[in-house]
Amino acid sequence: MFGPKKETKRLLELLPEVKGKYLPDEPLAKYTWFGVGGPAEVMFWPQDNEDLGWFLKNKPYNLPLFVIGSGSNLLIRDGGIPGVVIKLNSKFYKKWSIQEGRITCGAGMKNSELKKIMIDHNIGGLEFLVSIPGSLGGAIKTNAGCFGKELKDVLLSATVVNGNGDEIEVAADDFNLGYRCSFFPEEWIITALTLKTEPQSAEKTMQIIEEHKTYRLKSQPHNVKTAGSTFKNPEGLRAWELIKKTGSNLFKVNGAEVSDVHCNFLVNTGKATARDIEELGNKIVENVKKETSIVLEWEVKRVGIGQ
């Protein structure tokens, strides 16, 4: 956890006045799919890019910042996140517009919301994104993908507010997207994405989306507290097969356990702490390394401080 409340109060006094809102000691567990984690020292909801830019231009120097999306691929440690946590959740960050062969969406839009837009406007090519939990802004950071497609296959450009508070347009290639990763300045905050689409009947789009949904319901856990695939697939291998082969799928740490539907998914059964989940994941990594000499790499992003 953080220092005395007077330190948080002092931080609030140092922050610039904004059109959005600040909240001190905001619990973050409710913003993540795992449902665990400590608070944000201060949480900030900017009203729009102008508000966000003003904040970045006038914030204290070296203030720790972290941007949170829908929390679907995130493990926040029990001590919470120091500094300011930014969440792009206003109407401004959920706007969208369609041009010929492309769609521009705010970073706060949920991937699942693309479904209705595609069906209503007879466009396709983004069905794979609909089935991925999360928001569009977070999809760039991990180059989200499934069913043979990745974000890099459809990303044309993105709007970014940089560390100086300036709004810039960035071409897709400048994000250096790779397998479940990207390489671009940490201070860039993605606020909108432009994606390429293709003409397609609503019936065809609906068919593809339903096929993806059916597959996921059969092969992955649902209606449980999980953050999706925990580990990246090593080149030429599958993480779940390594976990099962080494017996690591039987591991448990208090309220954290491995899903019996898909063993690359860790589950909070309801009483787990972030520490329990991270300890379980690290235990799996150690066992797989011991039995196979292969080191699994976390796909779930772990942030914050422990207790």
PDB file of C-alpha atoms in Angstrom:
ATOM      1  CA  MET A   1       0.000   0.000   0.000  1.00  0.00           C
ATOM      2  CA  PHE A   2       0.934   3.650  -0.152  1.00  0.00           C
ATOM      3  CA  GLY A   3       1.976   6.080   2.530  1.00  0.00           C
ATOM      4  CA  PRO A   4      -0.314   8.052   4.859  1.00  0.00           C
ATOM      5  CA  LYS A   5      -3.457   9.647   3.442  1.00  0.00           C
ATOM      6  CA  LYS A   6      -1.848  13.056   3.816  1.00  0.00           C
ATOM      7  CA  GLU A   7       0.668  12.041   1.112  1.00  0.00           C
ATOM      8  CA  THR A   8      -2.150  11.192  -1.289  1.00  0.00           C
ATOM      9  CA  LYS A   9      -3.820  14.494  -0.393  1.00  0.00           C
ATOM     10  CA  ARG A  10      -0.552  16.291  -1.159  1.00  0.00           C
ATOM     11  CA  LEU A  11      -0.398  14.532  -4.549  1.00  0.00           C
ATOM     12  CA  LEU A  12      -3.945  15.692  -5.352  1.00  0.00           C
ATOM     13  CA  GLU A  13      -2.929  19.248  -4.543  1.00  0.00           C
ATOM     14  CA  LEU A  14      -0.033  18.996  -7.019  1.00  0.00           C
ATOM     15  CA  LEU A  15      -2.172  17.739  -9.893  1.00  0.00           C
ATOM     16  CA  PRO A  16      -3.487  20.226 -12.477  1.00  0.00           C
ATOM     17  CA  GLU A  17      -7.152  21.168 -12.530  1.00  0.00           C
ATOM     18  CA  VAL A  18      -8.947  19.121 -15.194  1.00  0.00           C
ATOM     19  CA  LYS A  19     -12.355  18.819 -16.842  1.00  0.00           C
ATOM     20  CA  GLY A  20     -12.485  15.129 -15.987  1.00  0.00           C
ATOM     21  CA  LYS A  21     -12.291  13.776 -12.441  1.00  0.00           C
ATOM     22  CA  TYR A  22      -9.794  12.464  -9.901  1.00  0.00           C
ATOM     23  CA  LEU A  23     -10.508   9.882  -7.198  1.00  0.00           C
ATOM     24  CA  PRO A  24      -7.961   9.013  -4.490  1.00  0.00           C
ATOM     25  CA  ASP A  25      -7.478   5.441  -3.241  1.00  0.00           C
ATOM     26  CA  GLU A  26      -9.826   4.052  -5.892  1.00  0.00           C
ATOM     27  CA  PRO A  27     -10.164   0.228  -5.597  1.00  0.00           C
ATOM     28  CA  LEU A  28      -8.909  -1.376  -8.810  1.00  0.00           C
ATOM     29  CA  ALA A  29     -10.173  -4.930  -8.258  1.00  0.00           C
ATOM     30  CA  LYS A  30     -13.546  -3.946  -9.724  1.00  0.00           C
ATOM     31  CA  TYR A  31     -11.857  -2.874 -12.969  1.00  0.00           C
ATOM     32  CA  THR A  32     -10.165  -6.225 -13.673  1.00  0.00           C
ATOM     33  CA  TRP A  33     -11.456  -9.601 -14.765  1.00  0.00           C
ATOM     34  CA  PHE A  34      -9.508 -11.379 -12.024  1.00  0.00           C
ATOM     35  CA  GLY A  35     -11.297  -9.221  -9.459  1.00  0.00           C
ATOM     36  CA  VAL A  36      -8.197  -8.727  -7.314  1.00  0.00           C
ATOM     37  CA  GLY A  37      -5.651  -6.029  -6.585  1.00  0.00           C
ATOM     38  CA  GLY A  38      -5.111  -2.956  -4.455  1.00  0.00           C
ATOM     39  CA  PRO A  39      -6.135   0.657  -5.133  1.00  0.00           C
ATOM     40  CA  ALA A  40      -4.903   3.383  -7.425  1.00  0.00           C
ATOM     41  CA  GLU A  41      -3.231   6.102  -5.388  1.00  0.00           C
ATOM     42  CA  VAL A  42      -5.175   8.496  -7.609  1.00  0.00           C
ATOM     43  CA  MET A  43      -7.396   7.563 -10.543  1.00  0.00           C
ATOM     44  CA  PHE A  44      -8.024  10.008 -13.398  1.00  0.00           C
ATOM     45  CA  TRP A  45     -10.812   9.923 -15.983  1.00  0.00           C
ATOM     46  CA  PRO A  46      -9.987  12.528 -18.669  1.00  0.00           C
ATOM     47  CA  GLN A  47     -12.929  14.089 -20.497  1.00  0.00           C
ATOM     48  CA  ASP A  48     -11.199  14.106 -23.899  1.00  0.00           C
ATOM     49  CA  ASN A  49      -7.783  14.375 -25.564  1.00  0.00           C
ATOM     50  CA  GLU A  50      -7.507  18.072 -24.788  1.00  0.00           C
ATOM     51  CA  ASP A  51      -8.076  17.309 -21.112  1.00  0.00           C
ATOM     52  CA  LEU A  52      -5.589  14.442 -21.199  1.00  0.00           C
ATOM     53  CA  GLY A  53      -2.988  16.584 -22.979  1.00  0.00           C
ATOM     54  CA  TRP A  54      -3.413  19.397 -20.444  1.00  0.00           C
ATOM     55  CA  PHE A  55      -2.897  16.940 -17.595  1.00  0.00           C
ATOM     56  CA  LEU A  56       0.274  15.530 -19.166  1.00  0.00           C
ATOM     57  CA  LYS A  57       1.709  18.980 -19.845  1.00  0.00           C
ATOM     58  CA  ASN A  58       1.110  20.174 -16.293  1.00  0.00           C
ATOM     59  CA  LYS A  59       1.515  17.104 -14.081  1.00  0.00           C
ATOM     60  CA  PRO A  60       4.434  16.857 -11.626  1.00  0.00           C
ATOM     61  CA  TYR A  61       7.692  15.720 -13.211  1.00  0.00           C
ATOM     62  CA  ASN A  62       8.377  11.976 -12.961  1.00  0.00           C
ATOM     63  CA  LEU A  63       4.859  11.231 -11.695  1.00  0.00           C
ATOM     64  CA  PRO A  64       4.226   7.470 -12.171  1.00  0.00           C
ATOM     65  CA  LEU A  65       1.418   6.886 -14.692  1.00  0.00           C
ATOM     66  CA  PHE A  66      -0.436   3.758 -15.736  1.00  0.00           C
ATOM     67  CA  VAL A  67      -3.273   3.438 -18.258  1.00  0.00           C
ATOM     68  CA  ILE A  68      -5.899   0.800 -17.555  1.00  0.00           C
ATOM     69  CA  GLY A  69      -8.292  -0.540 -20.184  1.00  0.00           C
ATOM     70  CA  SER A  70     -10.949  -3.137 -19.460  1.00  0.00           C
ATOM     71  CA  GLY A  71      -8.593  -5.138 -17.228  1.00  0.00           C
ATOM     72  CA  SER A  72      -9.158  -8.367 -19.140  1.00  0.00           C
ATOM     73  CA  ASN A  73      -5.465  -9.251 -19.413  1.00  0.00           C
ATOM     74  CA  LEU A  74      -4.229  -7.645 -16.215  1.00  0.00           C
ATOM     75  CA  LEU A  75      -3.111  -8.736 -12.751  1.00  0.00           C
ATOM     76  CA  ILE A  76      -2.859  -5.831 -10.308  1.00  0.00           C
ATOM     77  CA  ARG A  77      -0.851  -6.691  -7.210  1.00  0.00           C
ATOM     78  CA  ASP A  78      -2.414  -6.346  -3.756  1.00  0.00           C
ATOM     79  CA  GLY A  79      -0.504  -3.177  -2.848  1.00  0.00           C
ATOM     80  CA  GLY A  80      -2.091  -1.289  -5.728  1.00  0.00           C
ATOM     81  CA  ILE A  81      -0.570   1.157  -8.216  1.00  0.00           C
ATOM     82  CA  PRO A  82       1.263   4.297  -7.055  1.00  0.00           C
ATOM     83  CA  GLY A  83       0.902   7.633  -8.819  1.00  0.00           C
ATOM     84  CA  VAL A  84      -1.993   8.188 -11.214  1.00  0.00           C
ATOM     85  CA  VAL A  85      -3.977   5.496 -13.024  1.00  0.00           C
ATOM     86  CA  ILE A  86      -5.669   6.805 -16.180  1.00  0.00           C
ATOM     87  CA  LYS A  87      -8.864   5.282 -17.552  1.00  0.00           C
ATOM     88  CA  LEU A  88     -10.258   6.374 -20.923  1.00  0.00           C
ATOM     89  CA  ASN A  89     -13.935   5.812 -20.234  1.00  0.00           C
ATOM     90  CA  SER A  90     -15.793   8.982 -21.268  1.00  0.00           C
ATOM     91  CA  LYS A  91     -18.126   9.175 -24.275  1.00  0.00           C
ATOM     92  CA  PHE A  92     -15.281  10.799 -26.221  1.00  0.00           C
ATOM     93  CA  TYR A  93     -13.243   7.582 -26.054  1.00  0.00           C
ATOM     94  CA  LYS A  94     -16.137   5.428 -27.247  1.00  0.00           C
ATOM     95  CA  LYS A  95     -16.931   7.371 -30.430  1.00  0.00           C
ATOM     96  CA  TRP A  96     -16.606   5.717 -33.822  1.00  0.00           C
ATOM     97  CA  SER A  97     -16.927   6.646 -37.498  1.00  0.00           C
ATOM     98  CA  ILE A  98     -16.864   4.720 -40.750  1.00  0.00           C
ATOM     99  CA  GLN A  99     -15.069   5.748 -43.903  1.00  0.00           C
ATOM    100  CA  GLU A 100     -14.747   3.716 -47.090  1.00  0.00           C
ATOM    101  CA  GLY A 101     -12.807   0.564 -46.235  1.00  0.00           C
ATOM    102  CA  ARG A 102     -11.970   1.642 -42.682  1.00  0.00           C
ATOM    103  CA  ILE A 103     -13.400   2.352 -39.249  1.00  0.00           C
ATOM    104  CA  THR A 104     -12.028   4.674 -36.568  1.00  0.00           C
ATOM    105  CA  CYS A 105     -12.877   3.815 -32.964  1.00  0.00           C
ATOM    106  CA  GLY A 106     -12.051   5.347 -29.599  1.00  0.00           C
ATOM    107  CA  ALA A 107      -9.653   3.360 -27.438  1.00  0.00           C
ATOM    108  CA  GLY A 108     -12.315   2.962 -24.748  1.00  0.00           C
ATOM    109  CA  MET A 109     -14.657   0.999 -27.008  1.00  0.00           C
ATOM    110  CA  LYS A 110     -15.043  -2.655 -26.061  1.00  0.00           C
ATOM    111  CA  ASN A 111     -14.023  -5.139 -28.744  1.00  0.00           C
ATOM    112  CA  SER A 112     -17.427  -6.796 -28.476  1.00  0.00           C
ATOM    113  CA  GLU A 113     -19.151  -3.564 -29.549  1.00  0.00           C
ATOM    114  CA  LEU A 114     -17.725  -3.995 -33.056  1.00  0.00           C
ATOM    115  CA  LYS A 115     -20.278  -6.748 -33.660  1.00  0.00           C
ATOM    116  CA  LYS A 116     -23.318  -4.486 -33.993  1.00  0.00           C
ATOM    117  CA  ILE A 117     -21.414  -1.920 -36.052  1.00  0.00           C
ATOM    118  CA  MET A 118     -20.239  -4.538 -38.562  1.00  0.00           C
ATOM    119  CA  ILE A 119     -23.690  -6.103 -38.890  1.00  0.00           C
ATOM    120  CA  ASP A 120     -25.478  -2.758 -39.223  1.00  0.00           C
ATOM    121  CA  HIS A 121     -23.059  -1.510 -41.904  1.00  0.00           C
ATOM    122  CA  ASN A 122     -22.356  -4.735 -43.844  1.00  0.00           C
ATOM    123  CA  ILE A 123     -18.635  -4.815 -43.175  1.00  0.00           C
ATOM    124  CA  GLY A 124     -16.333  -7.600 -42.012  1.00  0.00           C
ATOM    125  CA  GLY A 125     -12.717  -8.457 -41.312  1.00  0.00           C
ATOM    126  CA  LEU A 126     -12.770  -7.682 -37.593  1.00  0.00           C
ATOM    127  CA  GLU A 127     -14.719 -10.710 -36.324  1.00  0.00           C
ATOM    128  CA  PHE A 128     -11.676 -12.086 -34.507  1.00  0.00           C
ATOM    129  CA  LEU A 129     -11.519  -8.937 -32.363  1.00  0.00           C
ATOM    130  CA  VAL A 130     -15.143  -9.309 -31.266  1.00  0.00           C
ATOM    131  CA  SER A 131     -14.300 -12.577 -29.505  1.00  0.00           C
ATOM    132  CA  ILE A 132     -11.324 -11.133 -27.589  1.00  0.00           C
ATOM    133  CA  PRO A 133     -12.210  -9.728 -24.148  1.00  0.00           C
ATOM    134  CA  GLY A 134     -11.050  -6.186 -23.620  1.00  0.00           C
ATOM    135  CA  SER A 135     -11.050  -2.737 -25.170  1.00  0.00           C
ATOM    136  CA  LEU A 136      -9.517  -1.626 -28.452  1.00  0.00           C
ATOM    137  CA  GLY A 137      -6.792   0.512 -26.888  1.00  0.00           C
ATOM    138  CA  GLY A 138      -5.336  -2.454 -25.050  1.00  0.00           C
ATOM    139  CA  ALA A 139      -5.394  -4.559 -28.206  1.00  0.00           C
ATOM    140  CA  ILE A 140      -2.396  -2.658 -29.608  1.00  0.00           C
ATOM    141  CA  LYS A 141      -0.198  -3.191 -26.569  1.00  0.00           C
ATOM    142  CA  THR A 142      -0.442  -6.985 -26.861  1.00  0.00           C
ATOM    143  CA  ASN A 143      -1.123  -7.186 -30.610  1.00  0.00           C
ATOM    144  CA  ALA A 144      -4.255  -9.130 -29.697  1.00  0.00           C
ATOM    145  CA  GLY A 145      -5.130 -12.004 -31.972  1.00  0.00           C
ATOM    146  CA  CYS A 146      -6.927 -15.308 -32.458  1.00  0.00           C
ATOM    147  CA  PHE A 147      -8.398 -17.495 -35.199  1.00  0.00           C
ATOM    148  CA  GLY A 148      -5.429 -16.826 -37.469  1.00  0.00           C
ATOM    149  CA  LYS A 149      -5.501 -13.017 -37.334  1.00  0.00           C
ATOM    150  CA  GLU A 150      -3.779 -10.362 -35.234  1.00  0.00           C
ATOM    151  CA  LEU A 151      -4.394  -6.668 -34.764  1.00  0.00           C
ATOM    152  CA  LYS A 152      -1.384  -5.880 -36.957  1.00  0.00           C
ATOM    153  CA  ASP A 153      -3.279  -7.438 -39.884  1.00  0.00           C
ATOM    154  CA  VAL A 154      -6.012  -4.785 -39.708  1.00  0.00           C
ATOM    155  CA  LEU A 155      -4.421  -1.755 -38.007  1.00  0.00           C
ATOM    156  CA  LEU A 156      -3.847   1.224 -40.316  1.00  0.00           C
ATOM    157  CA  SER A 157      -2.989   3.942 -37.800  1.00  0.00           C
ATOM    158  CA  ALA A 158      -3.737   5.230 -34.314  1.00  0.00           C
ATOM    159  CA  THR A 159      -4.194   8.537 -32.546  1.00  0.00           C
ATOM    160  CA  VAL A 160      -1.778   8.968 -29.658  1.00  0.00           C
ATOM    161  CA  VAL A 161      -1.307  11.578 -26.943  1.00  0.00           C
ATOM    162  CA  ASN A 162       2.437  11.548 -26.284  1.00  0.00           C
ATOM    163  CA  GLY A 163       4.378  12.274 -23.127  1.00  0.00           C
ATOM    164  CA  ASN A 164       4.455  15.982 -23.945  1.00  0.00           C
ATOM    165  CA  GLY A 165       0.667  16.073 -24.096  1.00  0.00           C
ATOM    166  CA  ASP A 166       0.577  16.481 -27.890  1.00  0.00           C
ATOM    167  CA  GLU A 167      -1.918  14.603 -30.055  1.00  0.00           C
ATOM    168  CA  ILE A 168      -0.249  12.819 -33.003  1.00  0.00           C
ATOM    169  CA  GLU A 169      -1.203  10.310 -35.682  1.00  0.00           C
ATOM    170  CA  VAL A 170       1.000   7.220 -35.773  1.00  0.00           C
ATOM    171  CA  ALA A 171       1.234   4.711 -38.652  1.00  0.00           C
ATOM    172  CA  ALA A 172       0.727   1.040 -37.853  1.00  0.00           C
ATOM    173  CA  ASP A 173       4.348   0.121 -38.613  1.00  0.00           C
ATOM    174  CA  ASP A 174       5.600   2.497 -35.909  1.00  0.00           C
ATOM    175  CA  PHE A 175       4.085   0.278 -33.208  1.00  0.00           C
ATOM    176  CA  ASN A 176       6.385  -2.622 -34.174  1.00  0.00           C
ATOM    177  CA  LEU A 177       3.740  -5.250 -33.466  1.00  0.00           C
ATOM    178  CA  GLY A 178       4.908  -8.830 -32.902  1.00  0.00           C
ATOM    179  CA  TYR A 179       3.530 -11.976 -31.326  1.00  0.00           C
ATOM    180  CA  ARG A 180       1.586 -10.747 -28.281  1.00  0.00           C
ATOM    181  CA  CYS A 181       3.837  -7.720 -27.998  1.00  0.00           C
ATOM    182  CA  SER A 182       4.599  -4.242 -29.292  1.00  0.00           C
ATOM    183  CA  PHE A 183       7.511  -1.852 -29.068  1.00  0.00           C
ATOM    184  CA  PHE A 184       6.748   1.857 -28.784  1.00  0.00           C
ATOM    185  CA  PRO A 185       7.420   4.613 -26.217  1.00  0.00           C
ATOM    186  CA  GLU A 186       5.871   3.884 -22.818  1.00  0.00           C
ATOM    187  CA  GLU A 187       4.614   7.449 -22.550  1.00  0.00           C
ATOM    188  CA  TRP A 188       2.360   7.088 -25.621  1.00  0.00           C
ATOM    189  CA  ILE A 189      -1.312   6.876 -24.659  1.00  0.00           C
ATOM    190  CA  ILE A 190      -3.410   5.391 -27.462  1.00  0.00           C
ATOM    191  CA  THR A 191      -6.745   7.196 -27.757  1.00  0.00           C
ATOM    192  CA  ALA A 192      -8.188   5.939 -31.066  1.00  0.00           C
ATOM    193  CA  LEU A 193      -7.532   3.288 -33.715  1.00  0.00           C
ATOM    194  CA  THR A 194      -8.227   3.188 -37.443  1.00  0.00           C
ATOM    195  CA  LEU A 195      -8.797  -0.337 -38.748  1.00  0.00           C
ATOM    196  CA  LYS A 196      -9.297  -1.614 -42.266  1.00  0.00           C
ATOM    197  CA  THR A 197     -12.539  -3.412 -43.106  1.00  0.00           C
ATOM    198  CA  GLU A 198     -13.993  -5.237 -46.072  1.00  0.00           C
ATOM    199  CA  PRO A 199     -17.497  -5.336 -47.579  1.00  0.00           C
ATOM    200  CA  GLN A 200     -19.428  -8.290 -46.204  1.00  0.00           C
ATOM    201  CA  SER A 201     -23.046  -9.233 -45.657  1.00  0.00           C
ATOM    202  CA  ALA A 202     -24.467  -9.052 -42.149  1.00  0.00           C
ATOM    203  CA  GLU A 203     -25.371 -12.747 -42.428  1.00  0.00           C
ATOM    204  CA  LYS A 204     -21.785 -13.754 -43.174  1.00  0.00           C
ATOM    205  CA  THR A 205     -20.396 -11.589 -40.368  1.00  0.00           C
ATOM    206  CA  MET A 206     -22.881 -13.054 -37.909  1.00  0.00           C
ATOM    207  CA  GLN A 207     -22.013 -16.590 -39.016  1.00  0.00           C
ATOM    208  CA  ILE A 208     -18.280 -16.076 -38.404  1.00  0.00           C
ATOM    209  CA  ILE A 209     -18.859 -14.440 -35.016  1.00  0.00           C
ATOM    210  CA  GLU A 210     -21.152 -17.275 -33.900  1.00  0.00           C
ATOM    211  CA  GLU A 211     -18.593 -19.881 -35.008  1.00  0.00           C
ATOM    212  CA  HIS A 212     -15.922 -18.146 -32.936  1.00  0.00           C
ATOM    213  CA  LYS A 213     -18.268 -17.925 -29.951  1.00  0.00           C
ATOM    214  CA  THR A 214     -19.167 -21.600 -30.146  1.00  0.00           C
ATOM    215  CA  TYR A 215     -15.517 -22.608 -30.256  1.00  0.00           C
ATOM    216  CA  ARG A 216     -14.640 -20.466 -27.238  1.00  0.00           C
ATOM    217  CA  LEU A 217     -17.569 -21.776 -25.182  1.00  0.00           C
ATOM    218  CA  LYS A 218     -16.417 -25.342 -25.806  1.00  0.00           C
ATOM    219  CA  SER A 219     -12.691 -24.869 -25.299  1.00  0.00           C
ATOM    220  CA  GLN A 220     -12.300 -22.046 -22.768  1.00  0.00           C
ATOM    221  CA  PRO A 221     -13.721 -21.257 -19.321  1.00  0.00           C
ATOM    222  CA  HIS A 222     -16.495 -18.686 -19.040  1.00  0.00           C
ATOM    223  CA  ASN A 223     -18.471 -17.087 -16.219  1.00  0.00           C
ATOM    224  CA  VAL A 224     -15.374 -17.306 -14.006  1.00  0.00           C
ATOM    225  CA  LYS A 225     -12.788 -14.764 -12.824  1.00  0.00           C
ATOM    226  CA  THR A 226      -9.911 -15.198 -15.253  1.00  0.00           C
ATOM    227  CA  ALA A 227      -7.656 -13.050 -17.425  1.00  0.00           C
ATOM    228  CA  GLY A 228      -7.533 -15.307 -20.483  1.00  0.00           C
ATOM    229  CA  SER A 229      -4.374 -17.019 -21.667  1.00  0.00           C
ATOM    230  CA  THR A 230      -1.793 -16.707 -18.909  1.00  0.00           C
ATOM    231  CA  PHE A 231       1.356 -17.629 -20.843  1.00  0.00           C
ATOM    232  CA  LYS A 232       2.534 -17.009 -24.387  1.00  0.00           C
ATOM    233  CA  ASN A 233       3.037 -20.011 -26.621  1.00  0.00           C
ATOM    234  CA  PRO A 234       6.756 -20.773 -27.005  1.00  0.00           C
ATOM    235  CA  GLU A 235       7.779 -20.863 -30.658  1.00  0.00           C
ATOM    236  CA  GLY A 236       6.476 -24.063 -32.254  1.00  0.00           C
ATOM    237  CA  LEU A 237       4.848 -25.216 -29.002  1.00  0.00           C
ATOM    238  CA  ARG A 238       1.663 -24.710 -26.992  1.00  0.00           C
ATOM    239  CA  ALA A 239       1.743 -23.482 -23.429  1.00  0.00           C
ATOM    240  CA  TRP A 240      -1.268 -25.526 -22.351  1.00  0.00           C
ATOM    241  CA  GLU A 241       0.325 -28.755 -23.565  1.00  0.00           C
ATOM    242  CA  LEU A 242       3.484 -28.046 -21.564  1.00  0.00           C
ATOM    243  CA  ILE A 243       1.426 -27.266 -18.475  1.00  0.00           C
ATOM    244  CA  LYS A 244      -0.587 -30.466 -18.770  1.00  0.00           C
ATOM    245  CA  LYS A 245       2.401 -32.646 -19.709  1.00  0.00           C
ATOM    246  CA  THR A 246       4.276 -31.582 -16.565  1.00  0.00           C
ATOM    247  CA  GLY A 247       1.293 -31.989 -14.247  1.00  0.00           C
ATOM    248  CA  SER A 248       1.290 -28.270 -13.509  1.00  0.00           C
ATOM    249  CA  ASN A 249      -2.432 -28.147 -14.282  1.00  0.00           C
ATOM    250  CA  LEU A 250      -3.065 -29.727 -10.872  1.00  0.00           C
ATOM    251  CA  PHE A 251      -1.441 -26.891  -8.922  1.00  0.00           C
ATOM    252  CA  LYS A 252      -3.439 -24.635  -6.587  1.00  0.00           C
ATOM    253  CA  VAL A 253      -2.538 -21.741  -4.303  1.00  0.00           C
ATOM    254  CA  ASN A 254      -5.323 -20.934  -1.852  1.00  0.00           C
ATOM    255  CA  GLY A 255      -8.188 -19.570  -3.977  1.00  0.00           C
ATOM    256  CA  ALA A 256      -6.202 -19.589  -7.206  1.00  0.00           C
ATOM    257  CA  GLU A 257      -6.273 -22.625  -9.455  1.00  0.00           C
ATOM    258  CA  VAL A 258      -5.798 -23.806 -13.029  1.00  0.00           C
ATOM    259  CA  SER A 259      -8.955 -24.046 -15.131  1.00  0.00           C
ATOM    260  CA  ASP A 260     -10.095 -27.611 -15.794  1.00  0.00           C
ATOM    261  CA  VAL A 261     -11.431 -26.463 -19.178  1.00  0.00           C
ATOM    262  CA  HIS A 262      -8.199 -24.927 -20.492  1.00  0.00           C
ATOM    263  CA  CYS A 263      -5.050 -25.211 -18.410  1.00  0.00           C
ATOM    264  CA  ASN A 264      -3.454 -22.030 -19.763  1.00  0.00           C
ATOM    265  CA  PHE A 265      -6.156 -20.098 -17.887  1.00  0.00           C
ATOM    266  CA  LEU A 266      -5.704 -19.294 -14.198  1.00  0.00           C
ATOM    267  CA  VAL A 267      -8.892 -18.788 -12.203  1.00  0.00           C
ATOM    268  CA  ASN A 268      -9.808 -16.865  -9.075  1.00  0.00           C
ATOM    269  CA  THR A 269     -12.363 -19.132  -7.423  1.00  0.00           C
ATOM    270  CA  GLY A 270     -13.546 -16.193  -5.346  1.00  0.00           C
ATOM    271  CA  LYS A 271     -11.124 -16.001  -2.438  1.00  0.00           C
ATOM    272  CA  ALA A 272      -7.783 -15.592  -4.192  1.00  0.00           C
ATOM    273  CA  THR A 273      -5.519 -12.597  -3.763  1.00  0.00           C
ATOM    274  CA  ALA A 274      -3.313 -11.227  -6.505  1.00  0.00           C
ATOM    275  CA  ARG A 275      -0.395 -12.759  -4.641  1.00  0.00           C
ATOM    276  CA  ASP A 276      -2.051 -16.195  -4.798  1.00  0.00           C
ATOM    277  CA  ILE A 277      -2.559 -15.925  -8.559  1.00  0.00           C
ATOM    278  CA  GLU A 278       0.965 -14.696  -9.261  1.00  0.00           C
ATOM    279  CA  GLU A 279       2.448 -17.355  -6.979  1.00  0.00           C
ATOM    280  CA  LEU A 280       0.485 -20.041  -8.824  1.00  0.00           C
ATOM    281  CA  GLY A 281       1.696 -18.745 -12.184  1.00  0.00           C
ATOM    282  CA  ASN A 282       5.313 -18.613 -11.037  1.00  0.00           C
ATOM    283  CA  LYS A 283       5.009 -22.116  -9.623  1.00  0.00           C
ATOM    284  CA  ILE A 284       3.864 -23.343 -13.036  1.00  0.00           C
ATOM    285  CA  VAL A 285       6.757 -21.554 -14.763  1.00  0.00           C
ATOM    286  CA  GLU A 286       9.263 -23.144 -12.393  1.00  0.00           C
ATOM    287  CA  ASN A 287       7.832 -26.639 -12.803  1.00  0.00           C
ATOM    288  CA  VAL A 288       7.658 -26.477 -16.598  1.00  0.00           C
ATOM    289  CA  LYS A 289      11.268 -25.248 -16.674  1.00  0.00           C
ATOM    290  CA  LYS A 290      12.366 -28.027 -14.324  1.00  0.00           C
ATOM    291  CA  GLU A 291      10.655 -30.761 -16.364  1.00  0.00           C
ATOM    292  CA  THR A 292      11.259 -29.491 -19.925  1.00  0.00           C
ATOM    293  CA  SER A 293      13.965 -26.754 -19.724  1.00  0.00           C
ATOM    294  CA  ILE A 294      11.438 -24.442 -21.435  1.00  0.00           C
ATOM    295  CA  VAL A 295      10.678 -21.094 -19.797  1.00  0.00           C
ATOM    296  CA  LEU A 296       7.089 -19.938 -20.156  1.00  0.00           C
ATOM    297  CA  GLU A 297       6.631 -16.193 -20.556  1.00  0.00           C
ATOM    298  CA  TRP A 298       3.700 -14.422 -18.921  1.00  0.00           C
ATOM    299  CA  GLU A 299       1.101 -13.048 -21.330  1.00  0.00           C
ATOM    300  CA  VAL A 300      -0.978 -11.541 -18.528  1.00  0.00           C
ATOM    301  CA  LYS A 301       0.475  -8.146 -17.566  1.00  0.00           C
ATOM    302  CA  ARG A 302       1.406  -7.916 -13.868  1.00  0.00           C
ATOM    303  CA  VAL A 303       1.620  -4.443 -12.376  1.00  0.00           C
ATOM    304  CA  GLY A 304       1.652  -2.660  -9.040  1.00  0.00           C
ATOM    305  CA  ILE A 305       3.315  -3.310  -5.729  1.00  0.00           C
ATOM    306  CA  GLY A 306       2.967  -6.269  -3.403  1.00  0.00           C
ATOM    307  CA  GLN A 307       2.043  -6.178   0.258  1.00  0.00           C
TER     308      GLN A 307
END
